[in-house]
GROMACS .gro file of C-alpha atoms in nm:
model
  381
    1UNK     CA    1  -2.935  -1.471  -0.172
    2UNK     CA    2  -3.023  -1.349   0.211
    3UNK     CA    3  -2.680  -1.339   0.407
    4UNK     CA    4  -2.633  -1.404   0.757
    5UNK     CA    5  -2.516  -1.144   0.989
    6UNK     CA    6  -2.184  -1.122   1.190
    7UNK     CA    7  -2.087  -0.967   1.463
    8UNK     CA    8  -1.688  -0.817   1.431
    9UNK     CA    9  -1.503  -0.697   1.732
   10UNK     CA   10  -1.166  -0.518   1.640
   11UNK     CA   11  -0.935  -0.467   1.900
   12UNK     CA   12  -0.663  -0.173   1.805
   13UNK     CA   13  -0.743   0.156   1.610
   14UNK     CA   14  -0.413   0.203   1.423
   15UNK     CA   15  -0.312   0.162   1.051
   16UNK     CA   16  -0.388  -0.200   1.025
   17UNK     CA   17  -0.738  -0.147   1.243
   18UNK     CA   18  -0.850   0.059   0.926
   19UNK     CA   19  -0.693  -0.197   0.658
   20UNK     CA   20  -0.905  -0.446   0.890
   21UNK     CA   21  -1.240  -0.228   0.871
   22UNK     CA   22  -1.268  -0.092   0.522
   23UNK     CA   23  -1.166  -0.454   0.438
   24UNK     CA   24  -1.509  -0.530   0.647
   25UNK     CA   25  -1.762  -0.291   0.463
   26UNK     CA   26  -1.623  -0.299   0.103
   27UNK     CA   27  -1.620  -0.750   0.083
   28UNK     CA   28  -1.982  -0.798   0.078
   29UNK     CA   29  -2.010  -0.500  -0.196
   30UNK     CA   30  -1.802  -0.731  -0.396
   31UNK     CA   31  -1.848  -1.022  -0.310
   32UNK     CA   32  -2.106  -1.311  -0.260
   33UNK     CA   33  -2.097  -1.363   0.069
   34UNK     CA   34  -2.281  -1.550   0.274
   35UNK     CA   35  -2.237  -1.355   0.582
   36UNK     CA   36  -2.273  -1.003   0.646
   37UNK     CA   37  -2.046  -0.848   0.858
   38UNK     CA   38  -2.155  -0.541   1.068
   39UNK     CA   39  -1.869  -0.357   1.262
   40UNK     CA   40  -2.050  -0.386   1.693
   41UNK     CA   41  -1.739  -0.252   1.894
   42UNK     CA   42  -1.357  -0.171   1.887
   43UNK     CA   43  -1.175  -0.186   2.186
   44UNK     CA   44  -0.841   0.045   2.287
   45UNK     CA   45  -0.739   0.195   2.571
   46UNK     CA   46  -0.791   0.582   2.480
   47UNK     CA   47  -1.197   0.573   2.489
   48UNK     CA   48  -1.178   0.977   2.360
   49UNK     CA   49  -0.954   0.821   2.018
   50UNK     CA   50  -1.184   0.476   2.012
   51UNK     CA   51  -1.452   0.726   2.005
   52UNK     CA   52  -1.357   0.880   1.753
   53UNK     CA   53  -1.268   0.558   1.548
   54UNK     CA   54  -1.583   0.444   1.594
   55UNK     CA   55  -1.828   0.740   1.469
   56UNK     CA   56  -1.581   0.780   1.172
   57UNK     CA   57  -1.612   0.383   1.079
   58UNK     CA   58  -1.933   0.277   1.191
   59UNK     CA   59  -1.851   0.052   1.465
   60UNK     CA   60  -2.173   0.013   1.682
   61UNK     CA   61  -2.007   0.080   1.986
   62UNK     CA   62  -1.703   0.141   2.154
   63UNK     CA   63  -1.501  -0.023   2.470
   64UNK     CA   64  -1.148   0.035   2.661
   65UNK     CA   65  -1.075  -0.352   2.784
   66UNK     CA   66  -1.022  -0.612   2.511
   67UNK     CA   67  -1.106  -0.866   2.730
   68UNK     CA   68  -1.496  -0.714   2.780
   69UNK     CA   69  -1.514  -0.722   2.418
   70UNK     CA   70  -1.455  -1.085   2.388
   71UNK     CA   71  -1.686  -1.189   2.694
   72UNK     CA   72  -1.983  -0.996   2.467
   73UNK     CA   73  -2.201  -1.231   2.373
   74UNK     CA   74  -2.324  -1.060   2.082
   75UNK     CA   75  -1.949  -1.050   1.962
   76UNK     CA   76  -1.934  -1.357   1.631
   77UNK     CA   77  -1.515  -1.242   1.525
   78UNK     CA   78  -1.277  -1.091   1.705
   79UNK     CA   79  -1.000  -0.959   1.505
   80UNK     CA   80  -0.704  -0.902   1.647
   81UNK     CA   81  -0.493  -0.555   1.497
   82UNK     CA   82  -0.356  -0.451   1.879
   83UNK     CA   83   0.113  -0.471   1.890
   84UNK     CA   84   0.234  -0.779   1.913
   85UNK     CA   85   0.261  -0.863   2.288
   86UNK     CA   86  -0.145  -0.852   2.292
   87UNK     CA   87  -0.176  -1.134   2.067
   88UNK     CA   88  -0.100  -1.446   2.230
   89UNK     CA   89  -0.355  -1.306   2.591
   90UNK     CA   90  -0.672  -1.197   2.301
   91UNK     CA   91  -0.676  -1.515   2.113
   92UNK     CA   92  -0.627  -1.758   2.333
   93UNK     CA   93  -0.940  -1.630   2.546
   94UNK     CA   94  -1.145  -1.551   2.222
   95UNK     CA   95  -1.052  -1.906   2.151
   96UNK     CA   96  -1.166  -2.021   2.481
   97UNK     CA   97  -1.516  -1.811   2.445
   98UNK     CA   98  -1.601  -1.984   2.109
   99UNK     CA   99  -1.517  -1.712   1.902
  100UNK     CA  100  -1.441  -1.659   1.514
  101UNK     CA  101  -1.025  -1.526   1.564
  102UNK     CA  102  -0.838  -1.307   1.327
  103UNK     CA  103  -0.492  -1.221   1.384
  104UNK     CA  104  -0.229  -0.935   1.258
  105UNK     CA  105   0.135  -1.045   1.190
  106UNK     CA  106   0.334  -1.208   1.259
  107UNK     CA  107   0.107  -1.457   1.442
  108UNK     CA  108   0.342  -1.452   1.792
  109UNK     CA  109   0.622  -1.303   1.931
  110UNK     CA  110   0.763  -1.646   1.966
  111UNK     CA  111   0.718  -1.937   1.797
  112UNK     CA  112   0.674  -2.049   2.174
  113UNK     CA  113   0.364  -1.763   2.161
  114UNK     CA  114   0.209  -1.903   1.782
  115UNK     CA  115   0.186  -2.273   1.921
  116UNK     CA  116   0.030  -2.219   2.272
  117UNK     CA  117  -0.237  -2.005   2.019
  118UNK     CA  118  -0.239  -2.243   1.795
  119UNK     CA  119  -0.300  -2.523   1.976
  120UNK     CA  120  -0.644  -2.253   2.120
  121UNK     CA  121  -0.860  -2.235   1.772
  122UNK     CA  122  -0.813  -2.598   1.767
  123UNK     CA  123  -0.900  -2.716   2.099
  124UNK     CA  124  -1.228  -2.471   2.025
  125UNK     CA  125  -1.292  -2.578   1.646
  126UNK     CA  126  -1.345  -2.219   1.603
  127UNK     CA  127  -1.241  -2.075   1.240
  128UNK     CA  128  -0.971  -1.859   1.272
  129UNK     CA  129  -0.644  -1.639   1.017
  130UNK     CA  130  -0.389  -1.464   1.056
  131UNK     CA  131  -0.357  -1.132   0.805
  132UNK     CA  132  -0.141  -1.241   0.574
  133UNK     CA  133  -0.240  -1.021   0.353
  134UNK     CA  134   0.008  -1.048   0.033
  135UNK     CA  135  -0.154  -1.371  -0.042
  136UNK     CA  136  -0.482  -1.220  -0.180
  137UNK     CA  137  -0.279  -1.019  -0.464
  138UNK     CA  138  -0.426  -1.140  -0.782
  139UNK     CA  139  -0.057  -1.168  -0.975
  140UNK     CA  140   0.104  -1.303  -0.673
  141UNK     CA  141  -0.194  -1.593  -0.669
  142UNK     CA  142  -0.168  -1.644  -1.017
  143UNK     CA  143   0.188  -1.718  -1.001
  144UNK     CA  144   0.073  -1.969  -0.807
  145UNK     CA  145  -0.176  -2.111  -1.037
  146UNK     CA  146   0.085  -2.155  -1.210
  147UNK     CA  147   0.316  -2.320  -1.007
  148UNK     CA  148   0.062  -2.533  -0.953
  149UNK     CA  149   0.004  -2.652  -1.214
  150UNK     CA  150   0.364  -2.764  -1.291
  151UNK     CA  151   0.405  -2.474  -1.548
  152UNK     CA  152   0.803  -2.435  -1.384
  153UNK     CA  153   0.910  -2.797  -1.315
  154UNK     CA  154   1.164  -2.878  -1.032
  155UNK     CA  155   1.247  -2.482  -0.843
  156UNK     CA  156   1.588  -2.363  -0.789
  157UNK     CA  157   1.612  -2.091  -0.681
  158UNK     CA  158   1.372  -1.875  -0.439
  159UNK     CA  159   1.458  -1.482  -0.401
  160UNK     CA  160   1.309  -1.208  -0.112
  161UNK     CA  161   1.330  -0.900   0.006
  162UNK     CA  162   1.196  -0.633   0.202
  163UNK     CA  163   1.356  -0.299   0.209
  164UNK     CA  164   1.237   0.022   0.414
  165UNK     CA  165   1.407   0.317   0.541
  166UNK     CA  166   1.191   0.477   0.789
  167UNK     CA  167   1.396   0.478   1.103
  168UNK     CA  168   1.770   0.544   1.043
  169UNK     CA  169   1.696   0.839   1.194
  170UNK     CA  170   1.957   0.847   1.582
  171UNK     CA  171   1.672   1.125   1.716
  172UNK     CA  172   1.344   0.801   1.634
  173UNK     CA  173   1.304   0.757   1.978
  174UNK     CA  174   1.199   0.336   2.100
  175UNK     CA  175   0.824   0.240   2.191
  176UNK     CA  176   0.485   0.385   2.246
  177UNK     CA  177   0.210   0.487   2.023
  178UNK     CA  178   0.359   0.456   1.648
  179UNK     CA  179   0.685   0.357   1.783
  180UNK     CA  180   0.572   0.053   1.965
  181UNK     CA  181   0.772  -0.187   1.652
  182UNK     CA  182   1.106  -0.067   1.789
  183UNK     CA  183   1.082  -0.190   2.145
  184UNK     CA  184   1.197  -0.558   2.140
  185UNK     CA  185   0.979  -0.666   2.452
  186UNK     CA  186   0.655  -0.578   2.278
  187UNK     CA  187   0.738  -0.677   1.891
  188UNK     CA  188   0.909  -0.929   1.962
  189UNK     CA  189   1.202  -0.866   1.710
  190UNK     CA  190   1.280  -0.629   1.513
  191UNK     CA  191   1.238  -0.674   1.085
  192UNK     CA  192   1.232  -1.060   1.084
  193UNK     CA  193   0.927  -1.068   1.288
  194UNK     CA  194   0.786  -0.741   1.084
  195UNK     CA  195   0.882  -0.766   0.741
  196UNK     CA  196   1.103  -1.090   0.655
  197UNK     CA  197   0.717  -1.282   0.847
  198UNK     CA  198   0.601  -1.159   0.455
  199UNK     CA  199   0.815  -1.266   0.257
  200UNK     CA  200   0.804  -1.650   0.442
  201UNK     CA  201   0.487  -1.690   0.465
  202UNK     CA  202   0.499  -1.590   0.125
  203UNK     CA  203   0.728  -1.817   0.036
  204UNK     CA  204   0.613  -2.088   0.212
  205UNK     CA  205   0.277  -2.058   0.051
  206UNK     CA  206   0.445  -2.077  -0.298
  207UNK     CA  207   0.756  -2.327  -0.269
  208UNK     CA  208   0.696  -2.569   0.046
  209UNK     CA  209   0.824  -2.625   0.345
  210UNK     CA  210   1.224  -2.442   0.496
  211UNK     CA  211   1.439  -2.682   0.705
  212UNK     CA  212   1.706  -2.507   0.782
  213UNK     CA  213   1.891  -2.189   0.782
  214UNK     CA  214   2.233  -1.952   0.855
  215UNK     CA  215   2.130  -1.598   0.924
  216UNK     CA  216   2.316  -1.285   1.048
  217UNK     CA  217   2.124  -1.003   1.202
  218UNK     CA  218   2.256  -0.629   1.300
  219UNK     CA  219   2.079  -0.335   1.478
  220UNK     CA  220   2.318  -0.026   1.369
  221UNK     CA  221   2.187   0.213   1.631
  222UNK     CA  222   2.266   0.028   1.992
  223UNK     CA  223   2.039   0.260   2.238
  224UNK     CA  224   1.739   0.487   2.197
  225UNK     CA  225   1.531   0.711   2.398
  226UNK     CA  226   1.259   0.570   2.531
  227UNK     CA  227   0.908   0.726   2.445
  228UNK     CA  228   0.741   0.594   2.761
  229UNK     CA  229   1.080   0.588   3.039
  230UNK     CA  230   1.195   0.908   2.883
  231UNK     CA  231   1.533   0.716   2.923
  232UNK     CA  232   1.801   0.609   2.724
  233UNK     CA  233   1.808   0.244   2.651
  234UNK     CA  234   1.925  -0.059   2.412
  235UNK     CA  235   1.746  -0.144   2.142
  236UNK     CA  236   1.711  -0.518   2.106
  237UNK     CA  237   1.551  -0.531   1.791
  238UNK     CA  238   1.720  -0.593   1.480
  239UNK     CA  239   1.733  -0.351   1.210
  240UNK     CA  240   1.867  -0.572   0.894
  241UNK     CA  241   1.821  -0.963   0.846
  242UNK     CA  242   1.906  -1.188   0.578
  243UNK     CA  243   1.922  -1.578   0.555
  244UNK     CA  244   2.010  -1.814   0.336
  245UNK     CA  245   1.813  -2.160   0.377
  246UNK     CA  246   1.712  -2.476   0.166
  247UNK     CA  247   1.358  -2.580   0.127
  248UNK     CA  248   1.268  -2.905   0.157
  249UNK     CA  249   1.191  -2.951  -0.246
  250UNK     CA  250   1.582  -2.859  -0.228
  251UNK     CA  251   1.580  -2.479  -0.336
  252UNK     CA  252   1.817  -2.262  -0.287
  253UNK     CA  253   1.680  -1.941  -0.145
  254UNK     CA  254   1.827  -1.570  -0.003
  255UNK     CA  255   1.604  -1.290   0.238
  256UNK     CA  256   1.684  -0.997   0.282
  257UNK     CA  257   1.511  -0.713   0.522
  258UNK     CA  258   1.624  -0.394   0.609
  259UNK     CA  259   1.475  -0.060   0.700
  260UNK     CA  260   1.837   0.061   0.635
  261UNK     CA  261   1.736   0.139   0.294
  262UNK     CA  262   1.741   0.500   0.192
  263UNK     CA  263   1.477   0.558  -0.081
  264UNK     CA  264   1.294   0.216   0.004
  265UNK     CA  265   0.949   0.294   0.177
  266UNK     CA  266   0.829  -0.066   0.122
  267UNK     CA  267   1.008  -0.293  -0.197
  268UNK     CA  268   0.938  -0.688  -0.127
  269UNK     CA  269   1.067  -0.871  -0.389
  270UNK     CA  270   1.045  -1.211  -0.479
  271UNK     CA  271   1.193  -1.359  -0.810
  272UNK     CA  272   1.140  -1.825  -0.817
  273UNK     CA  273   1.350  -1.962  -1.054
  274UNK     CA  274   1.267  -2.326  -1.211
  275UNK     CA  275   1.394  -2.622  -1.441
  276UNK     CA  276   1.182  -2.427  -1.711
  277UNK     CA  277   1.063  -2.132  -1.589
  278UNK     CA  278   1.078  -1.814  -1.417
  279UNK     CA  279   0.836  -1.555  -1.225
  280UNK     CA  280   0.911  -1.225  -1.028
  281UNK     CA  281   0.676  -0.971  -0.863
  282UNK     CA  282   0.714  -0.618  -0.680
  283UNK     CA  283   0.522  -0.461  -0.451
  284UNK     CA  284   0.545  -0.165  -0.565
  285UNK     CA  285   0.386  -0.264  -0.973
  286UNK     CA  286   0.146  -0.468  -0.816
  287UNK     CA  287  -0.065  -0.579  -1.065
  288UNK     CA  288   0.148  -0.737  -1.280
  289UNK     CA  289   0.355  -1.008  -1.278
  290UNK     CA  290   0.711  -1.079  -1.493
  291UNK     CA  291   0.752  -1.393  -1.664
  292UNK     CA  292   0.968  -1.639  -1.854
  293UNK     CA  293   0.908  -1.931  -1.998
  294UNK     CA  294   1.161  -2.204  -2.212
  295UNK     CA  295   0.949  -2.354  -2.339
  296UNK     CA  296   0.849  -2.115  -2.598
  297UNK     CA  297   0.961  -1.996  -2.963
  298UNK     CA  298   1.374  -1.949  -2.939
  299UNK     CA  299   1.291  -1.659  -3.147
  300UNK     CA  300   1.052  -1.491  -2.951
  301UNK     CA  301   1.196  -1.615  -2.551
  302UNK     CA  302   1.195  -1.374  -2.322
  303UNK     CA  303   1.029  -1.200  -1.972
  304UNK     CA  304   0.688  -1.100  -2.023
  305UNK     CA  305   0.496  -0.829  -1.814
  306UNK     CA  306   0.135  -0.967  -1.739
  307UNK     CA  307  -0.077  -0.714  -1.689
  308UNK     CA  308  -0.297  -0.852  -1.431
  309UNK     CA  309  -0.680  -0.678  -1.484
  310UNK     CA  310  -0.865  -0.956  -1.688
  311UNK     CA  311  -1.206  -1.127  -1.552
  312UNK     CA  312  -0.972  -1.459  -1.587
  313UNK     CA  313  -0.703  -1.334  -1.356
  314UNK     CA  314  -0.740  -1.422  -0.939
  315UNK     CA  315  -1.043  -1.142  -0.791
  316UNK     CA  316  -1.028  -0.946  -1.085
  317UNK     CA  317  -1.377  -1.026  -1.222
  318UNK     CA  318  -1.524  -0.835  -0.889
  319UNK     CA  319  -1.374  -0.543  -0.953
  320UNK     CA  320  -1.308  -0.244  -1.297
  321UNK     CA  321  -1.288  -0.341  -1.627
  322UNK     CA  322  -0.987  -0.437  -1.777
  323UNK     CA  323  -0.709  -0.283  -1.782
  324UNK     CA  324  -0.833  -0.105  -1.473
  325UNK     CA  325  -0.562  -0.164  -1.145
  326UNK     CA  326  -0.618  -0.232  -0.814
  327UNK     CA  327  -0.421  -0.165  -0.485
  328UNK     CA  328  -0.362  -0.291  -0.142
  329UNK     CA  329  -0.630  -0.252   0.012
  330UNK     CA  330  -0.835  -0.418  -0.209
  331UNK     CA  331  -0.598  -0.734  -0.069
  332UNK     CA  332  -0.770  -0.772   0.271
  333UNK     CA  333  -1.092  -0.698   0.076
  334UNK     CA  334  -0.967  -1.069  -0.049
  335UNK     CA  335  -0.880  -1.153   0.264
  336UNK     CA  336  -1.216  -1.153   0.390
  337UNK     CA  337  -1.344  -1.287   0.097
  338UNK     CA  338  -1.183  -1.583   0.155
  339UNK     CA  339  -1.222  -1.662   0.480
  340UNK     CA  340  -1.604  -1.549   0.512
  341UNK     CA  341  -1.619  -1.785   0.248
  342UNK     CA  342  -1.460  -2.101   0.338
  343UNK     CA  343  -1.699  -2.016   0.684
  344UNK     CA  344  -1.991  -2.060   0.479
  345UNK     CA  345  -1.826  -2.390   0.379
  346UNK     CA  346  -1.728  -2.503   0.685
  347UNK     CA  347  -1.367  -2.517   0.609
  348UNK     CA  348  -1.066  -2.334   0.740
  349UNK     CA  349  -0.919  -2.051   0.540
  350UNK     CA  350  -0.566  -1.983   0.496
  351UNK     CA  351  -0.338  -1.818   0.647
  352UNK     CA  352  -0.438  -2.023   0.936
  353UNK     CA  353  -0.297  -2.045   1.300
  354UNK     CA  354  -0.035  -2.339   1.191
  355UNK     CA  355  -0.007  -2.134   0.892
  356UNK     CA  356   0.115  -1.858   1.070
  357UNK     CA  357   0.279  -2.085   1.324
  358UNK     CA  358   0.491  -2.276   1.061
  359UNK     CA  359   0.668  -1.908   0.975
  360UNK     CA  360   0.767  -1.783   1.389
  361UNK     CA  361   0.962  -2.133   1.391
  362UNK     CA  362   1.122  -1.961   1.099
  363UNK     CA  363   1.164  -1.662   1.270
  364UNK     CA  364   1.263  -1.831   1.550
  365UNK     CA  365   1.558  -2.017   1.359
  366UNK     CA  366   1.674  -1.716   1.193
  367UNK     CA  367   1.744  -1.519   1.499
  368UNK     CA  368   1.835  -1.875   1.668
  369UNK     CA  369   2.081  -1.902   1.369
  370UNK     CA  370   2.196  -1.491   1.355
  371UNK     CA  371   2.306  -1.509   1.776
  372UNK     CA  372   2.512  -1.896   1.679
  373UNK     CA  373   2.601  -1.785   1.353
  374UNK     CA  374   2.504  -2.142   1.311
  375UNK     CA  375   2.298  -2.350   1.057
  376UNK     CA  376   1.947  -2.388   1.279
  377UNK     CA  377   1.704  -2.615   1.217
  378UNK     CA  378   1.315  -2.531   1.124
  379UNK     CA  379   1.068  -2.714   1.384
  380UNK     CA  380   0.769  -2.816   1.190
  381UNK     CA  381   0.411  -2.674   1.294
   0.00000   0.00000   0.00000
């Protein structure tokens, strides 16, 4: 089937820029898509570095001003992989220019920013999506299918963690390239918006809306040298964030994220307990789904470890033979494939900006509750 070229303009060339570029290149090689992504332009402030990135990934041109990229007539899709404080302005401008818009998470630094972005893509009626890539892990998609089939019955509990350890050193500075996530003015928050946003998006997708939260956060190191100013300045982000919540379906949940869990680099876990079944998943073993069904014969009842590699598992028929697994980068490839297929069907892919807004409203409530030390309602998206 002939494919229509779709010219991609990427803004940002860091870690996420690499994952996105790889996804645009690989998706049409493994999935039957109506569009052929063309790496038309990449934009970043450093002309020398962005030129090297473009040469390595095959981008046809470079820009150093994102406004110039958005204004180009030969750009169909704007992909935002730049720091959080740039998301809103770029996305709104791209939507007004009639471009498709993909944006890294979190959508906005606050719910208010995310609302403005969501309103902009809605008013322009342009396809949009937020890069919550973990929704595209085959094992998690299988879990979603089992939930939709009603195998769990009533849901009682949901729990999730995201643990890292890379900011423990007091000598680590804040701000600037590579460390902007420690600068509250750029990031918006710490682990709440960076790590827990993934857990929250996943939970909203699997278990429905969150109605209220009670939270606590902590900043363990109160001052750090700022890379850009050279001065020791207060740290405004949260290093750890924990909250309890209630879902609209009546279930209870616990969430935890920290960058101070020594020995953990990216421990993202979830467990869901229902009336009939339970399931658990761990990013460190992402191709496995742990599943328990109380309806099994009592003599053989127990947890099953399902290896997600067969052709009847989500996405896997597009990859290798059964028994051979895939990895982190494939989640981005799946997201590109799903987005382009949805555009071809004139449908809105998920997670949309509206979904990203729902997550940002939860993180807003978490940060507010940590300050008020009270239960806080979550605004409806």
